[in-house]
Coordinates of C-alpha atoms in Angstrom, one line a residue:
M699 CA 0.0 0.0 0.0
S700 CA 1.3 3.5 -0.8
E701 CA 2.8 5.4 2.1
R702 CA 1.5 8.8 0.9
V703 CA -2.1 8.0 0.4
E704 CA -3.1 11.6 -0.2
I705 CA -0.9 11.6 -3.3
A706 CA -1.8 8.1 -4.5
K707 CA -5.6 8.9 -4.3
A708 CA -5.5 12.5 -5.6
R709 CA -8.1 12.9 -8.3
R710 CA -6.8 16.2 -9.8
I711 CA -3.1 16.8 -9.9
V712 CA -0.8 19.5 -11.1
V713 CA 2.7 18.3 -12.2
K714 CA 5.4 20.9 -12.9
A715 CA 8.7 20.1 -14.6
G716 CA 11.6 22.5 -14.7
S717 CA 13.8 23.4 -17.6
S718 CA 16.6 21.1 -16.4
S719 CA 14.3 18.1 -16.5
L720 CA 13.4 18.7 -20.1
T721 CA 16.5 19.9 -22.0
T722 CA 20.0 18.8 -22.7
P723 CA 23.0 20.7 -21.1
Q724 CA 23.3 22.4 -24.5
G725 CA 19.8 23.9 -24.1
T726 CA 18.0 21.7 -26.7
I727 CA 14.9 19.7 -26.2
D728 CA 15.7 16.2 -24.8
A729 CA 13.1 14.0 -26.6
N730 CA 13.9 11.0 -24.5
R731 CA 13.3 12.9 -21.2
I732 CA 10.0 14.3 -22.5
D733 CA 8.8 10.8 -23.7
A734 CA 9.7 9.3 -20.3
L735 CA 7.8 12.0 -18.4
V736 CA 4.8 11.7 -20.8
D737 CA 4.7 8.0 -20.2
V738 CA 4.3 8.7 -16.5
L739 CA 1.6 11.3 -16.9
A740 CA -0.3 9.2 -19.4
A741 CA -0.3 6.2 -17.1
R742 CA -1.7 8.2 -14.1
R743 CA -4.3 9.7 -16.4
A744 CA -5.3 6.2 -17.5
E745 CA -5.9 5.4 -13.9
G746 CA -8.7 8.1 -13.8
S747 CA -6.9 11.2 -12.5
E748 CA -7.1 14.6 -14.2
I749 CA -3.7 16.0 -14.9
V750 CA -2.6 19.6 -15.6
F751 CA 1.0 19.8 -16.6
V752 CA 3.0 23.0 -16.0
S753 CA 6.1 23.0 -18.2
S754 CA 9.1 25.2 -18.2
G755 CA 11.6 25.0 -21.0
A756 CA 10.4 27.5 -23.7
I757 CA 13.4 29.8 -23.4
A758 CA 15.8 26.9 -22.9
A759 CA 14.4 25.1 -26.0
G760 CA 15.0 28.2 -28.1
L761 CA 18.6 28.6 -27.2
G762 CA 20.0 26.0 -29.5
P763 CA 18.2 27.1 -32.7
L764 CA 19.3 30.7 -31.9
G765 CA 22.9 29.6 -31.5
L766 CA 23.0 30.6 -27.9
T767 CA 25.0 28.6 -25.3
R768 CA 23.3 29.9 -22.2
R769 CA 20.2 31.8 -21.0
P770 CA 20.5 35.4 -22.2
P771 CA 20.5 38.2 -19.5
D772 CA 18.4 40.7 -21.4
L773 CA 14.6 40.4 -21.6
A774 CA 14.3 41.0 -25.4
T775 CA 16.5 38.0 -26.3
Q776 CA 14.7 35.9 -23.7
Q777 CA 11.5 36.7 -25.3
A778 CA 12.9 35.9 -28.7
A779 CA 14.2 32.5 -27.4
A780 CA 10.8 31.8 -25.9
S781 CA 9.0 32.7 -29.2
V782 CA 11.2 30.1 -31.0
G783 CA 11.3 27.5 -28.2
Q784 CA 7.6 27.5 -27.2
G785 CA 6.4 26.2 -30.6
L786 CA 9.1 23.5 -30.6
L787 CA 8.3 22.4 -27.1
F788 CA 4.6 22.2 -27.5
A789 CA 5.0 20.3 -30.9
R790 CA 7.1 17.7 -29.1
Y791 CA 4.5 17.3 -26.4
T792 CA 1.7 17.0 -28.9
S793 CA 3.7 14.2 -30.7
S794 CA 4.6 12.4 -27.5
F795 CA 1.1 12.4 -25.9
A796 CA -0.4 11.3 -29.3
R797 CA 1.3 7.9 -28.7
Y798 CA -1.5 7.5 -26.1
A799 CA -4.2 9.0 -28.2
L800 CA -4.2 12.0 -25.8
T801 CA -5.0 15.5 -27.0
V802 CA -3.2 18.4 -25.3
G803 CA -4.1 22.0 -25.1
Q804 CA -1.7 24.9 -24.7
V805 CA -2.4 27.5 -22.0
L806 CA 0.0 30.5 -21.8
L807 CA -0.4 32.7 -18.8
T808 CA 1.2 35.9 -17.6
A809 CA 1.2 37.2 -14.0
D810 CA -1.1 39.9 -15.3
D811 CA -3.6 37.2 -16.1
M812 CA -3.6 36.2 -12.5
M813 CA -3.7 39.7 -11.1
R814 CA -6.7 40.8 -13.1
R815 CA -9.8 39.2 -11.6
S816 CA -11.6 38.9 -15.0
H817 CA -8.6 37.2 -16.6
H818 CA -8.2 34.9 -13.6
R819 CA -11.8 33.7 -14.0
N820 CA -11.3 33.2 -17.7
A821 CA -8.2 31.1 -17.1
Q822 CA -10.1 29.1 -14.5
R823 CA -13.0 28.5 -17.0
T824 CA -10.7 27.5 -19.8
L825 CA -8.7 25.0 -17.7
G826 CA -12.0 23.6 -16.3
Q827 CA -13.4 23.1 -19.8
L828 CA -10.3 21.5 -21.1
L829 CA -10.4 19.0 -18.3
A830 CA -14.1 18.4 -18.8
M831 CA -13.5 17.6 -22.5
G832 CA -10.8 15.1 -21.7
I833 CA -7.9 17.3 -22.9
L834 CA -4.7 17.5 -20.9
P835 CA -3.7 21.2 -20.4
I836 CA 0.0 22.2 -20.7
V837 CA 0.6 25.5 -19.0
N838 CA 3.6 27.8 -19.3
E839 CA 4.3 31.4 -18.6
N840 CA 3.9 33.5 -21.7
D841 CA 7.5 34.5 -21.8
T842 CA 7.2 36.1 -25.2
V843 CA 5.2 39.1 -23.8
A844 CA 5.8 39.0 -20.0
T845 CA 8.0 41.9 -18.7
D846 CA 10.2 42.0 -15.6
E847 CA 7.6 43.9 -13.8
I848 CA 4.7 41.5 -14.5
R849 CA 6.2 38.0 -14.5
F850 CA 5.9 35.0 -12.3
G851 CA 9.7 34.7 -12.3
D852 CA 9.5 30.9 -12.1
N853 CA 7.1 28.2 -12.9
D854 CA 7.0 26.8 -9.3
R855 CA 4.9 29.8 -8.2
L856 CA 2.8 29.5 -11.4
A857 CA 2.2 25.8 -10.7
A858 CA 1.0 26.6 -7.1
L859 CA -1.4 29.2 -8.5
V860 CA -2.7 26.9 -11.2
A861 CA -3.3 24.3 -8.4
H862 CA -5.5 26.8 -6.7
L863 CA -7.1 27.8 -10.0
I864 CA -8.4 24.2 -10.6
R865 CA -8.7 23.2 -7.0
A866 CA -6.2 20.5 -7.3
D867 CA -5.7 17.7 -4.7
A868 CA -2.0 17.5 -5.0
L869 CA 1.0 19.2 -6.6
V870 CA 4.2 17.5 -7.8
L871 CA 7.3 19.7 -8.4
L872 CA 9.9 18.0 -10.6
S873 CA 13.4 19.4 -10.4
D874 CA 17.0 18.4 -11.0
V875 CA 17.4 17.3 -7.3
D876 CA 15.7 14.3 -5.7
A877 CA 14.5 16.1 -2.6
L878 CA 15.0 19.1 -0.3
Y879 CA 18.3 19.0 1.6
T880 CA 19.6 21.1 4.5
G881 CA 22.3 22.3 2.2
D882 CA 24.0 21.6 -1.2
P883 CA 23.5 17.8 -1.6
R884 CA 26.9 17.6 -3.3
Q885 CA 28.6 18.7 -0.1
P886 CA 29.2 16.5 2.9
G887 CA 26.9 16.9 5.8
A888 CA 23.8 17.8 3.8
R889 CA 20.8 16.0 5.2
R890 CA 17.8 15.0 3.2
V891 CA 14.4 16.3 4.5
D892 CA 11.7 13.8 4.0
D893 CA 8.7 15.7 5.4
V894 CA 7.9 19.3 6.0
R895 CA 5.0 19.9 8.4
G896 CA 5.8 23.5 9.4
P897 CA 8.5 26.2 9.6
G898 CA 10.3 24.2 12.3
D899 CA 11.3 21.6 9.8
L900 CA 13.0 24.2 7.7
K901 CA 15.1 25.8 10.4
D902 CA 18.3 24.0 9.4
V903 CA 17.7 24.3 5.6
K904 CA 20.0 26.6 3.6
L905 CA 18.2 27.3 0.3
G906 CA 20.4 27.6 -2.8
R907 CA 20.1 29.5 -6.0
S908 CA 19.0 28.4 -9.5
G909 CA 20.9 26.5 -12.1
R910 CA 22.0 27.5 -15.6
V911 CA 18.9 27.2 -17.7
G912 CA 16.1 27.7 -15.2
T913 CA 15.0 30.7 -13.1
G914 CA 13.8 28.9 -10.0
G915 CA 15.6 27.3 -7.1
M916 CA 14.8 25.7 -3.7
V917 CA 13.6 29.1 -2.5
T918 CA 10.9 29.2 -5.1
K919 CA 9.9 25.6 -4.5
V920 CA 9.5 26.0 -0.8
E921 CA 7.5 29.2 -1.4
A922 CA 5.3 27.4 -3.9
A923 CA 4.6 24.6 -1.4
R924 CA 3.6 27.3 1.1
I925 CA 1.3 28.9 -1.4
A926 CA -0.3 25.7 -2.6
G927 CA -2.0 24.7 0.6
I928 CA -2.3 21.1 -0.6
P929 CA 0.1 18.1 -0.4
V930 CA 3.2 18.9 -2.4
V931 CA 5.9 16.5 -3.4
L932 CA 9.3 17.8 -4.5
T933 CA 11.6 15.3 -6.3
N934 CA 13.4 14.8 -9.6
A935 CA 11.9 13.8 -13.0
A936 CA 13.4 10.3 -12.7
S937 CA 11.2 9.7 -9.6
A938 CA 8.0 11.1 -11.1
A939 CA 6.3 7.7 -11.3
H940 CA 7.1 6.8 -7.7
A941 CA 6.0 10.2 -6.5
L942 CA 2.6 10.0 -8.2
A943 CA 2.2 6.4 -6.9
G944 CA 2.5 7.8 -3.3
D945 CA 5.9 6.1 -2.7
R946 CA 8.2 7.7 -0.2
V947 CA 10.4 9.6 -2.5
G948 CA 11.5 13.2 -2.5
T949 CA 10.1 15.6 0.1
L950 CA 6.5 15.8 1.1
F951 CA 5.2 19.3 2.2
H952 CA 2.1 18.7 4.3
P953 CA -0.6 21.4 4.1
A954 CA -1.1 23.6 7.1
E955 CA -4.0 22.6 9.2
G956 CA -7.2 24.6 9.1
R957 CA -9.6 25.8 6.6
R958 CA -8.4 26.1 3.0
M959 CA -8.5 29.7 1.8
S960 CA -11.2 30.6 -0.8
T961 CA -10.1 30.9 -4.4
R962 CA -10.7 34.7 -4.2
D963 CA -8.5 35.1 -1.1
L964 CA -5.8 32.9 -2.6
W965 CA -5.9 35.0 -5.8
L966 CA -5.7 38.2 -3.8
A967 CA -2.9 37.0 -1.5
H968 CA -0.6 35.2 -4.0
A969 CA -1.6 36.2 -7.6
T970 CA -1.7 40.0 -7.2
T971 CA 0.8 42.7 -6.5
G972 CA 0.0 45.8 -4.5
Q973 CA -0.3 48.8 -6.8
G974 CA 0.3 51.2 -3.9
R975 CA 0.6 51.3 -0.1
V976 CA -1.8 52.5 2.6
T977 CA -0.5 53.0 6.1
L978 CA -2.8 52.2 9.0
D979 CA -2.7 53.4 12.6
A980 CA -2.5 50.8 15.4
G981 CA -6.3 50.7 15.9
A982 CA -6.9 50.0 12.3
V983 CA -4.3 47.2 12.2
E984 CA -6.0 45.6 15.1
A985 CA -9.4 45.8 13.4
V986 CA -8.2 44.5 10.0
V987 CA -5.7 41.8 11.2
R988 CA -7.2 40.6 14.4
R989 CA -10.9 41.3 14.1
R990 CA -11.2 40.9 10.3
K991 CA -13.0 44.3 9.9
S992 CA -13.2 46.6 6.9
L993 CA -10.6 49.4 6.5
L994 CA -12.3 52.7 7.3
P995 CA -10.9 56.2 6.4
A996 CA -10.5 57.0 10.1
G997 CA -7.7 54.5 10.4
V998 CA -5.6 55.6 7.5
T999 CA -2.5 57.8 8.2
S1000 CA -0.8 58.0 4.8
V1001 CA -1.1 56.7 1.2
D1002 CA 1.6 56.1 -1.4
G1003 CA 1.4 55.1 -5.1
D1004 CA -0.8 55.9 -8.1
F1005 CA -3.6 53.4 -8.1
A1006 CA -7.3 53.4 -9.2
A1007 CA -10.4 52.2 -7.5
G1008 CA -10.6 48.4 -7.8
D1009 CA -6.8 47.9 -7.8
P1010 CA -5.1 45.7 -5.2
V1011 CA -3.3 47.8 -2.5
D1012 CA -1.0 46.7 0.3
L1013 CA -2.0 47.7 3.8
C1014 CA 1.0 48.5 6.1
D1015 CA 1.4 49.0 9.9
T1016 CA 3.2 52.0 11.4
G1017 CA 6.5 50.2 10.9
G1018 CA 6.0 49.8 7.2
R1019 CA 5.4 46.1 7.2
V1020 CA 2.7 44.8 4.8
V1021 CA 0.0 43.1 6.9
A1022 CA -2.9 42.8 4.4
R1023 CA -3.9 43.4 0.8
G1024 CA -7.3 44.4 -0.5
L1025 CA -9.2 45.9 -3.4
V1026 CA -9.5 49.6 -2.8
N1027 CA -12.7 51.6 -3.3
Y1028 CA -11.0 54.9 -4.0
D1029 CA -8.3 56.3 -6.3
A1030 CA -5.1 57.2 -4.6
S1031 CA -5.7 60.9 -5.2
E1032 CA -9.0 60.8 -3.2
I1033 CA -7.7 59.2 -0.1
P1034 CA -5.7 62.1 1.5
D1035 CA -8.9 64.1 1.9
L1036 CA -10.6 61.2 3.6
M1037 CA -7.9 60.2 6.1
G1038 CA -8.8 60.4 9.7
R1039 CA -12.5 61.1 9.0
S1040 CA -15.5 59.0 10.0
T1041 CA -17.7 57.7 7.3
R1042 CA -20.6 59.6 8.9
W1043 CA -18.7 62.9 8.6
L1044 CA -17.7 62.2 5.0
A1045 CA -21.3 61.4 4.1
R1046 CA -22.5 64.7 5.7
E1047 CA -19.8 66.9 4.2
L1048 CA -19.1 65.2 0.8
G1049 CA -22.2 63.2 0.0
A1050 CA -23.7 59.8 0.6
E1051 CA -21.4 58.1 -1.9
Y1052 CA -18.5 58.7 0.5
E1053 CA -20.1 56.7 3.3
R1054 CA -18.2 53.6 2.4
E1055 CA -15.0 51.8 3.4
I1056 CA -11.6 52.3 1.9
I1057 CA -11.5 48.5 1.6
H1058 CA -14.4 46.2 2.4
R1059 CA -13.6 43.2 4.5
D1060 CA -15.0 40.9 1.8
H1061 CA -12.3 42.2 -0.6
L1062 CA -9.4 42.0 1.9
V1063 CA -7.0 39.2 2.9
V1064 CA -4.6 39.2 5.9
L1065 CA -1.0 38.4 5.0
H1066 CA 0.6 38.4 8.4
E1067 CA -1.4 37.0 11.3
G1068 CA 1.4 37.9 13.7
A1069 CA 1.4 41.5 12.7
L1070 CA 0.3 42.7 16.2

């Protein structure tokens, strides 16, 4: 019987493979590696599970055809490599999955798609419909148009957000290392971490940087596991079959106990970026963080940034720490005239339309429980 039953019995699974798992050291697509991974995914799907595959590798796959020996540092050349590589990569997946009579669908996302609520819902509907039609979605960041300011930065975070988007039961992150270690596994003394149940299990872990062709690293994988809120297995591509079978391979990140966040809260907390900052006095921090109340004008002491009503905005305590994020009801230029005022005074002096919160509690998510 499988040791990790929550993985073995998962009905809907997101599997993410990094660039190093899919390409040769020269940056070209490794057909054998892709076929081996497709064999594993097709087998799990044949058992009745729904699979969404998040694949890195577009930029790496474009290096060889462009005559490049390593990932270019400038964004324009990265986008050019992605433009060439994405087509090659997806064509290879299409051919490989066709061996099992499986149809795949390409879904390219940017961070902006996750930040904008309407785009977020559209992506959710698209993925849901693909799964309902028996199509296996292959997701990647749209590197050809993403900018430094609006990109995921790594597909580990993207995979965690996609897991939320489709309400997955499990997430499997495939890397070039077989598990999480307390240090560089190539160095003596590094200890493998089999299970992570909380921050205490990570206290001795030194997280390294990324490799040559990818953008992620252990930092991003640990962060993705935290964001996911579901069982997450981290291992290498060679162990993919054992990981999906629930065997004790790699590192299992156990989800935190408690109620799973709503899709909207998860979107607001992890898929958006604050377009400005609003500083709260101590009473407002207490109300928003501890008592889950709406943010009223009376509790605001300063505002920074150029945002519009409906944008996500970071809420900060008096020390400048971000404690919450919410969708603001006013433009940045309007808030200075409202600060410190009661909604009743604002309604009397400015009109009934000003008798409303800066951010309603239904459109607000706490980011730091220990902010007080």
